[in-house]
PDB file of C-alpha atoms in Angstrom:
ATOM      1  CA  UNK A1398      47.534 115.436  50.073  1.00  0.00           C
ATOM      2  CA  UNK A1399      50.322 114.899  47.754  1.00  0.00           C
ATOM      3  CA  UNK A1400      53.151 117.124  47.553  1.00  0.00           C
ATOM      4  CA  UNK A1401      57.159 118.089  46.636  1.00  0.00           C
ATOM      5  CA  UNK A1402      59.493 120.141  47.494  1.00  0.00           C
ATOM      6  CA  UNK A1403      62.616 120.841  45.471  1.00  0.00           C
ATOM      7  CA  UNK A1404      65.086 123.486  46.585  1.00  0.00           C
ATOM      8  CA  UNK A1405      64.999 126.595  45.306  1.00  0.00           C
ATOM      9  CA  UNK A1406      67.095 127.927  42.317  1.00  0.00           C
ATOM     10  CA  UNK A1407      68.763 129.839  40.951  1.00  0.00           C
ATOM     11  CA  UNK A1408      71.492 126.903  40.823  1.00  0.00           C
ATOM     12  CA  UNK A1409      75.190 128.526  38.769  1.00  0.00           C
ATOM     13  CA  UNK A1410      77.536 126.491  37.999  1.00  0.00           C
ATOM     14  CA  UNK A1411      80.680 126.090  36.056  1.00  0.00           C
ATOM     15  CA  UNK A1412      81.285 123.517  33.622  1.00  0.00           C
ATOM     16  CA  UNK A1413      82.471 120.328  34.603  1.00  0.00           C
ATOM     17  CA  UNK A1414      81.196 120.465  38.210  1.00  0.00           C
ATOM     18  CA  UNK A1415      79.319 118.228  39.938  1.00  0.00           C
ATOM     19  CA  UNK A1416      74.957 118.595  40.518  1.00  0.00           C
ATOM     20  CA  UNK A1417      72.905 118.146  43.087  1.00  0.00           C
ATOM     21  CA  UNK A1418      68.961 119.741  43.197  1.00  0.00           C
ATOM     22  CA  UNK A1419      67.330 118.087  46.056  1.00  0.00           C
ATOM     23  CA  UNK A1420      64.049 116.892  46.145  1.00  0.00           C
ATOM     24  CA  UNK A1421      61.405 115.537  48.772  1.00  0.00           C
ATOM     25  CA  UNK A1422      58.065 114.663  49.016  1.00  0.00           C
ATOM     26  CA  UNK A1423      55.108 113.644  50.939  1.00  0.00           C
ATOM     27  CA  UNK A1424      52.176 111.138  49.610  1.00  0.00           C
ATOM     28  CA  UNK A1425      48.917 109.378  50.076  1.00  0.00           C
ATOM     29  CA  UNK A1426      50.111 106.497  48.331  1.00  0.00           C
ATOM     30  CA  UNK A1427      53.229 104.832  46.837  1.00  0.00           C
ATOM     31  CA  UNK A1428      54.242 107.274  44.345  1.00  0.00           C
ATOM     32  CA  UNK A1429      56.133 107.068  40.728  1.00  0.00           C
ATOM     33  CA  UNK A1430      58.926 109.738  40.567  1.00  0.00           C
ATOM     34  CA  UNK A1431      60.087 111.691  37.814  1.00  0.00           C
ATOM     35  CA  UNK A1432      62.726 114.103  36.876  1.00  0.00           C
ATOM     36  CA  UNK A1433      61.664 116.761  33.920  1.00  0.00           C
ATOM     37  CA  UNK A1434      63.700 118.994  32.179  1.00  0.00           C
ATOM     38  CA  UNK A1435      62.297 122.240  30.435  1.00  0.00           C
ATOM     39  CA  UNK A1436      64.904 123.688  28.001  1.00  0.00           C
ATOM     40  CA  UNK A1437      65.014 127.100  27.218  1.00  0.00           C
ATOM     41  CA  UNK A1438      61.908 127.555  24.658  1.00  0.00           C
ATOM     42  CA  UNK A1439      60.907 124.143  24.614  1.00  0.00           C
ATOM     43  CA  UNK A1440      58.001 122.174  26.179  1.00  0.00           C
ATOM     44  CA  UNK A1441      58.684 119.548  29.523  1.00  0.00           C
ATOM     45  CA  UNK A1442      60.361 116.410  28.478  1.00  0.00           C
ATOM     46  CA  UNK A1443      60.676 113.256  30.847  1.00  0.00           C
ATOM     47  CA  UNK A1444      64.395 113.053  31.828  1.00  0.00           C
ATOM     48  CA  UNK A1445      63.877 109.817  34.214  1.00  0.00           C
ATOM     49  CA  UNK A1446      61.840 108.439  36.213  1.00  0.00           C
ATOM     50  CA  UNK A1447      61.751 105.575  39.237  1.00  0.00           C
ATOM     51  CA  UNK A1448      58.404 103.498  40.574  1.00  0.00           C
ATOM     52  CA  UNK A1449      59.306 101.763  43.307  1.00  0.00           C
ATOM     53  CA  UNK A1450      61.789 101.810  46.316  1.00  0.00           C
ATOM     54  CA  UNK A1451      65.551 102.018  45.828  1.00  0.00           C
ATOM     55  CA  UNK A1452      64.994 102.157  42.231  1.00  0.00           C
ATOM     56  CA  UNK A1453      67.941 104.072  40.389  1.00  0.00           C
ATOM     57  CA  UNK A1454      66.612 106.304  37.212  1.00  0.00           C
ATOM     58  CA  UNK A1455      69.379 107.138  34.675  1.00  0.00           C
ATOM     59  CA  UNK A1456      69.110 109.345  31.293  1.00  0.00           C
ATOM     60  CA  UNK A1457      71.765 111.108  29.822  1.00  0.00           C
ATOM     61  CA  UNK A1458      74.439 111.191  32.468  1.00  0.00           C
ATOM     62  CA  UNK A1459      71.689 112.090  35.238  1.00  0.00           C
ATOM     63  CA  UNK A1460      70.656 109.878  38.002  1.00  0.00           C
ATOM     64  CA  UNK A1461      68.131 109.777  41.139  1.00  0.00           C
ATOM     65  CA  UNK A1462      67.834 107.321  43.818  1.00  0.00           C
ATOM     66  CA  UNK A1463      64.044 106.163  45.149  1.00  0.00           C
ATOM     67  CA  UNK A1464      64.252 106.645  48.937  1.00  0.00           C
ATOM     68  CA  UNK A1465      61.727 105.675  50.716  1.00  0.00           C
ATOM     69  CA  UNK A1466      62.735 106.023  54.007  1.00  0.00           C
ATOM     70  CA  UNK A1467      63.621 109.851  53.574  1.00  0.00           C
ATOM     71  CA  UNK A1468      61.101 110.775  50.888  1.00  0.00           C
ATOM     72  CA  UNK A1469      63.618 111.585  48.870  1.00  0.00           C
ATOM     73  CA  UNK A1470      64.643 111.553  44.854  1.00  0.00           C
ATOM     74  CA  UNK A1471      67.660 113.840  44.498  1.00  0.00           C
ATOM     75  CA  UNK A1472      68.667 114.401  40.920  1.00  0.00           C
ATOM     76  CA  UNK A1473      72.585 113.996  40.348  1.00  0.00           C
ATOM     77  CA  UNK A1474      75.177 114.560  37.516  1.00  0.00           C
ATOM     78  CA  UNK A1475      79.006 114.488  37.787  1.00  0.00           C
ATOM     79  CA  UNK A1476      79.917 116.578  35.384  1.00  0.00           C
ATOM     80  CA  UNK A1477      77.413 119.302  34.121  1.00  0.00           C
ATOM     81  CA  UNK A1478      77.646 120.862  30.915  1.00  0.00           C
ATOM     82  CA  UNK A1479      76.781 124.339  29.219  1.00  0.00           C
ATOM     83  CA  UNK A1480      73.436 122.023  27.385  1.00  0.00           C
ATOM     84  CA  UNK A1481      72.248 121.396  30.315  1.00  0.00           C
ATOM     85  CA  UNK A1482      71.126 124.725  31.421  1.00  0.00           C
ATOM     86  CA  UNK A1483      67.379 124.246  32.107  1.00  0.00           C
ATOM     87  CA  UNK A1484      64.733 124.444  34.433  1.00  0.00           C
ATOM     88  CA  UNK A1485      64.605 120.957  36.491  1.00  0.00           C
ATOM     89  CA  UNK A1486      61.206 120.162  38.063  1.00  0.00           C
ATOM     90  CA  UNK A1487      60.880 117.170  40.407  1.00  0.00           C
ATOM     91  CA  UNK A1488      57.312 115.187  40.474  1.00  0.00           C
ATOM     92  CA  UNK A1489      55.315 112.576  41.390  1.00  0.00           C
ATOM     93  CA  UNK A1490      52.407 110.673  40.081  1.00  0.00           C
ATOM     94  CA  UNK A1491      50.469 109.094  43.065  1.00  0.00           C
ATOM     95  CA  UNK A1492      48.251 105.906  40.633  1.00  0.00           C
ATOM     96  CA  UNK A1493      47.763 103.590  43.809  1.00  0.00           C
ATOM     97  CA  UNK A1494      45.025 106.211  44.668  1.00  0.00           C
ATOM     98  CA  UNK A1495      43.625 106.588  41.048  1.00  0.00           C
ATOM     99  CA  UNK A1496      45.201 110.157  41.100  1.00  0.00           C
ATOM    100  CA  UNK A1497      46.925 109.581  37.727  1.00  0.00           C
ATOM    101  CA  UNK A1498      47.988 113.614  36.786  1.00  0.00           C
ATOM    102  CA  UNK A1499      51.555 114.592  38.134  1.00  0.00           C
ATOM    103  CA  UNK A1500      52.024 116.797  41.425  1.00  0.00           C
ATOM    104  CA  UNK A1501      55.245 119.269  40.415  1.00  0.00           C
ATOM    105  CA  UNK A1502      57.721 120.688  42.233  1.00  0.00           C
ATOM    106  CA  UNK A1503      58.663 124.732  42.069  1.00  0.00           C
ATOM    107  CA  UNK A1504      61.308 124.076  39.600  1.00  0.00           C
ATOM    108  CA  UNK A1505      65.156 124.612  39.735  1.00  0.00           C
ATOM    109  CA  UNK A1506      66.574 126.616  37.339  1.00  0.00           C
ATOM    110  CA  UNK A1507      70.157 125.393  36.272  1.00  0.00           C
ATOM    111  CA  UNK A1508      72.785 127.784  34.737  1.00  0.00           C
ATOM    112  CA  UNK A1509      76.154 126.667  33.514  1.00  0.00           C
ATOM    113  CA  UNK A1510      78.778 128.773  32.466  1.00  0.00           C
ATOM    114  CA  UNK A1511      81.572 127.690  30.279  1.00  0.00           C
TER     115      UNK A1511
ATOM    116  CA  UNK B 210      55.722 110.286  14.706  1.00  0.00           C
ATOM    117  CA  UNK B 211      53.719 113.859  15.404  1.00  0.00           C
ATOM    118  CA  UNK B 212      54.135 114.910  19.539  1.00  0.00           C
ATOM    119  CA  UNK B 213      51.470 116.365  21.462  1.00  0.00           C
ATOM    120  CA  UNK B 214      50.527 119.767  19.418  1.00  0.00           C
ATOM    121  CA  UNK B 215      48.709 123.137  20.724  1.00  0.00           C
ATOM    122  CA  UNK B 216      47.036 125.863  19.490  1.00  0.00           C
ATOM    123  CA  UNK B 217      47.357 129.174  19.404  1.00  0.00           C
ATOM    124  CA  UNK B 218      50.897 129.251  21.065  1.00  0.00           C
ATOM    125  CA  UNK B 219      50.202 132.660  22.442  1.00  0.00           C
ATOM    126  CA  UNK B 220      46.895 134.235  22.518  1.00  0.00           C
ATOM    127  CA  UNK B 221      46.652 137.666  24.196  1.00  0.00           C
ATOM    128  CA  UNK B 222      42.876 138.996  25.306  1.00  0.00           C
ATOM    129  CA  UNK B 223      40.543 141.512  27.345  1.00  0.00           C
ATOM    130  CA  UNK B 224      39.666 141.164  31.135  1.00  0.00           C
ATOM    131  CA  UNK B 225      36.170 139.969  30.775  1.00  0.00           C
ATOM    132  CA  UNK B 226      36.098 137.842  27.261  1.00  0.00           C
ATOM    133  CA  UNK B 227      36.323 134.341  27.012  1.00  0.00           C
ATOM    134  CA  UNK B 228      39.295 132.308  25.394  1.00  0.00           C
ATOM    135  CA  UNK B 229      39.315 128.408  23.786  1.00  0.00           C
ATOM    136  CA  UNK B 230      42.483 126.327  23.914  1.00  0.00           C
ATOM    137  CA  UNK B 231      42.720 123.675  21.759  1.00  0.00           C
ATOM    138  CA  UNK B 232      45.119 120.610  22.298  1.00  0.00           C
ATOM    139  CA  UNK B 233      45.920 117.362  20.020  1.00  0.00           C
ATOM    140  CA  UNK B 234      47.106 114.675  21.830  1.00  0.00           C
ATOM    141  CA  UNK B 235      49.819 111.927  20.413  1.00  0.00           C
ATOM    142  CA  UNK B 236      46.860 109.295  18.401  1.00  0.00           C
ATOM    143  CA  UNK B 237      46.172 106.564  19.982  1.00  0.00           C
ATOM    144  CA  UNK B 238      46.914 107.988  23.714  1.00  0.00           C
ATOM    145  CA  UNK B 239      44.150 107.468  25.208  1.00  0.00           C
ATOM    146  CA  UNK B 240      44.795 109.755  28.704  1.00  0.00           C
ATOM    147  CA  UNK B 241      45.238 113.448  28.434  1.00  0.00           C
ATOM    148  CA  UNK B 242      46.252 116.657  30.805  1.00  0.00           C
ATOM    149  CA  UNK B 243      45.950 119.654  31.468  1.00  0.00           C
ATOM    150  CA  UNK B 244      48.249 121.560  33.736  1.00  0.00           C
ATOM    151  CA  UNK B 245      48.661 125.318  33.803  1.00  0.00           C
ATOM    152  CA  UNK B 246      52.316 126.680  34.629  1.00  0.00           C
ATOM    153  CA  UNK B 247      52.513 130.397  36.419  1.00  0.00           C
ATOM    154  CA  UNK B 248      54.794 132.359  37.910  1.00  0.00           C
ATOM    155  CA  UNK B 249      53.183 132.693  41.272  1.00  0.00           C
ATOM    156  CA  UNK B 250      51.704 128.874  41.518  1.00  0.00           C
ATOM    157  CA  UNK B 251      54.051 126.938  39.446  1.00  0.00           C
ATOM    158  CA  UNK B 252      53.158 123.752  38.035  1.00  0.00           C
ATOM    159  CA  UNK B 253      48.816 122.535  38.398  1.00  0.00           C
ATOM    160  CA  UNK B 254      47.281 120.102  37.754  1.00  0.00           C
ATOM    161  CA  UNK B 255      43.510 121.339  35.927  1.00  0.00           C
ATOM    162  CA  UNK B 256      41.667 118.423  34.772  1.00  0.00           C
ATOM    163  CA  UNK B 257      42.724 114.078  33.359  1.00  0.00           C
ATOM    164  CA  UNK B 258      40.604 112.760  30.844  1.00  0.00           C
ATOM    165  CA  UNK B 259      41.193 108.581  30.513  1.00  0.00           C
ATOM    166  CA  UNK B 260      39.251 107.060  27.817  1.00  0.00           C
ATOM    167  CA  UNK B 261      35.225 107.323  28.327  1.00  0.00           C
ATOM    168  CA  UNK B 262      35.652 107.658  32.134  1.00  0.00           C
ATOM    169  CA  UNK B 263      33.806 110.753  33.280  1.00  0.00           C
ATOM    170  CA  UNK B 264      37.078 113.345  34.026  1.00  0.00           C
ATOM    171  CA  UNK B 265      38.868 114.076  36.854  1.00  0.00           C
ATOM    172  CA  UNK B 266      38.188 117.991  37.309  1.00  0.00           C
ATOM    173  CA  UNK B 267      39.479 118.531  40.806  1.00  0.00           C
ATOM    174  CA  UNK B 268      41.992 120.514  39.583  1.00  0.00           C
ATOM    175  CA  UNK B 269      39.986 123.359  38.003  1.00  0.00           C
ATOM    176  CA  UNK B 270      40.533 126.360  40.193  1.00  0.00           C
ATOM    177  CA  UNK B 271      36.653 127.711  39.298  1.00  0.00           C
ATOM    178  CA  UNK B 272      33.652 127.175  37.784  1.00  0.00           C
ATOM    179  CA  UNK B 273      34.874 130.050  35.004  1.00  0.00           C
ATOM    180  CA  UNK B 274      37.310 127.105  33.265  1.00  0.00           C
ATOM    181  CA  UNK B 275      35.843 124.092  31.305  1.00  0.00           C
ATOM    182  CA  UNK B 276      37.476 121.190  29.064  1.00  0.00           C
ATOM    183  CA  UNK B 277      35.830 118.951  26.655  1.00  0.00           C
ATOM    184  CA  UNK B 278      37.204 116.011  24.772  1.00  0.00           C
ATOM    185  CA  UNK B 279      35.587 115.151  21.789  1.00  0.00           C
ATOM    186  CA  UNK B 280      35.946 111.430  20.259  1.00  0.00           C
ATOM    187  CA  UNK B 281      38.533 110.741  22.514  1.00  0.00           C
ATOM    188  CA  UNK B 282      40.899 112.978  20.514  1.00  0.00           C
ATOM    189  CA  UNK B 283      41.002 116.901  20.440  1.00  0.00           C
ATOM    190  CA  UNK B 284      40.439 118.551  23.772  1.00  0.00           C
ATOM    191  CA  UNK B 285      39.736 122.128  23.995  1.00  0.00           C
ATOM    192  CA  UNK B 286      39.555 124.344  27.489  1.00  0.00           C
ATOM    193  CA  UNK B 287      37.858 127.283  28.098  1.00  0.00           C
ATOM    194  CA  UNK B 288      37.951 129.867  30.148  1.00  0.00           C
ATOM    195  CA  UNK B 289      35.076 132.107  30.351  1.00  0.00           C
ATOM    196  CA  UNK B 290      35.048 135.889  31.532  1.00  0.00           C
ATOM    197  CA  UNK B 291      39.035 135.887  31.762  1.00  0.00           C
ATOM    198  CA  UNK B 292      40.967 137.478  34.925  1.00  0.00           C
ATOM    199  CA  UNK B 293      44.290 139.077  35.259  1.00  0.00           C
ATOM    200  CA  UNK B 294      45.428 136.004  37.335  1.00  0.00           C
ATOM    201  CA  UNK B 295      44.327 133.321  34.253  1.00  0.00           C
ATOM    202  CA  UNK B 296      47.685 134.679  32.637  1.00  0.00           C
ATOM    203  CA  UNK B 297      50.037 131.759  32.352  1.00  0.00           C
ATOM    204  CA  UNK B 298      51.355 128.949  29.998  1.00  0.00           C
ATOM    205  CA  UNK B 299      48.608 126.440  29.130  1.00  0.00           C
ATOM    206  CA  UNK B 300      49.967 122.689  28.825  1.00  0.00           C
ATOM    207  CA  UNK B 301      48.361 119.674  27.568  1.00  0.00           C
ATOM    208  CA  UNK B 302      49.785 116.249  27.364  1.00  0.00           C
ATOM    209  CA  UNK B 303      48.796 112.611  26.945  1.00  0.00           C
ATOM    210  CA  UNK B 304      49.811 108.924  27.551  1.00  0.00           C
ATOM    211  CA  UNK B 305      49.075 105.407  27.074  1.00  0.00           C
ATOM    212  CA  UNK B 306      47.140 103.992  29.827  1.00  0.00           C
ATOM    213  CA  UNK B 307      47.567 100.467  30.166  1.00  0.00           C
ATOM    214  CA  UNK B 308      46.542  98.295  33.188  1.00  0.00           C
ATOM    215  CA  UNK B 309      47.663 100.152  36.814  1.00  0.00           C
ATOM    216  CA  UNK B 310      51.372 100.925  35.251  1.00  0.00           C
ATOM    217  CA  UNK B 311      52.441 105.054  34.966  1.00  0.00           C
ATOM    218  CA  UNK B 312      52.679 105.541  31.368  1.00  0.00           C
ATOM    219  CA  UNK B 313      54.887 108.561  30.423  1.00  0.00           C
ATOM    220  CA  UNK B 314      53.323 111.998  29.614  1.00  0.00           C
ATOM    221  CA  UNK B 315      54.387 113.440  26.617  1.00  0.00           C
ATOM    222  CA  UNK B 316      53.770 117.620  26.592  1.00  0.00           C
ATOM    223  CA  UNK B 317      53.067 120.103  24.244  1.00  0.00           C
ATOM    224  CA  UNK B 318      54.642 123.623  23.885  1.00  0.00           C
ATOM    225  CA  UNK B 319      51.942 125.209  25.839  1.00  0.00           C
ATOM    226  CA  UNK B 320      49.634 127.964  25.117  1.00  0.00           C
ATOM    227  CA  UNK B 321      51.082 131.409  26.613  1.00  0.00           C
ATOM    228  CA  UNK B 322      47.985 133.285  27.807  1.00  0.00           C
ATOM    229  CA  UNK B 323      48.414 137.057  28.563  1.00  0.00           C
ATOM    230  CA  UNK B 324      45.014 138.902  30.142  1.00  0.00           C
ATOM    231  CA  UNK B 325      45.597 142.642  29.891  1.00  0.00           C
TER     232      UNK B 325
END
């Protein structure tokens, strides 16, 4: 079956620094990967997404790689700010195999301190 | 335009009663979700609905919880005879669907659901 793994939070950092959450996964198909970002008391919003190998998805100074040969989709930033303290969760959506709903990681929660 | 909207946004109840869910999808989105988010289990997948296709319920984790779609619009879940472990956040969201493509998902809020 379909699955990801995302490492675990809590992730601290201080302003300015540079993120990394890492994310793998396994799949039945050839999957479309996604990045969402829950803010604190708000609902899941799509930060970016990628659909096919070595595709780069970019949103608001985040980006994540497609790799296909390590399962991977690793969501970067270079420079995190105090806004972007949220809960990250890394998922797929495996279509090829008419399985259309999204398969979620654990979630990372982000905290940045000024 | 309006996002994907949900009702009640917290709804507390007794072990043993049952409890509807209602969600309104973005119009004209013709998929829609439900995924239930929980401390212990995180993220789930419950159950798709795409247009008039019979659903995809193979994420339902018993036969206690149901969803209905009515007109292609308004879906509402239910969960009958609630347990302790049915406590968690509720989400529904919904997408185009066009061709093989992924459309995005757009969520709602979530329902918080609290069995005491």
């Amino acid at each position: 079956g379909n699955s990801v793994t995302q490492m675990e939070g809590p992730v601290t950092l201080s302003e300015e620094a540079f993120l990394t959450i890492n994310c793998t996964y396994t799949a039945t198909g050839y999957p479309s990967l996604f990045w969402y970002v829950q803010y604190p008391g708000e609902g899941l919003q799509l930060l970016l997404k990628a659909t096919k190998a070595d595709d780069k998805g970019s949103n608001k100074g985040f980006e994540a790689t497609y790799r296909k040969e390590t399962t991977s989709f690793h969501l970067e930033k270079g420079s995190v700010q105090v806004s972007d303290s949220a809960v990250y969760f890394c998922a797929l959506s495996d279509h090829d195999t008419g399985r259309r709903a999204l398969t979620f990681g654990s979630g990372t929660r982000l905290q940045v301190q000024p | 335009g309006a996002g994907v909207s949900q009702s009640p946004s917290n709804k507390v109840t007794e072990k043993g009663k049952d409890v509807e869910l209602r969600c309104d999808p973005i119009s004209g989105h013709t998929a829609l979700y439900w995924y239930r988010q929980s401390l212990g289990q995180g993220l789930e997948f419950l159950i798709y609905f795409q247009g008039n296709s019979a659903p995809d319920k193979s994420g339902l984790p018993s036969d206690r919880f149901s969803a209905e779609r009515t007109g292609g619009s308004v879906s509402t879940l239910t969960i009958q005879r609630t347990q302790q472990e049915d406590s968690a956040v509720y989400l529904c969201a919904s997408s185009l669907l066009t061709g093989g493509s992924y459309n995005e998902q757009f969520f709602g809020p979530g329902t918080r659901l609290t069995v005491l």
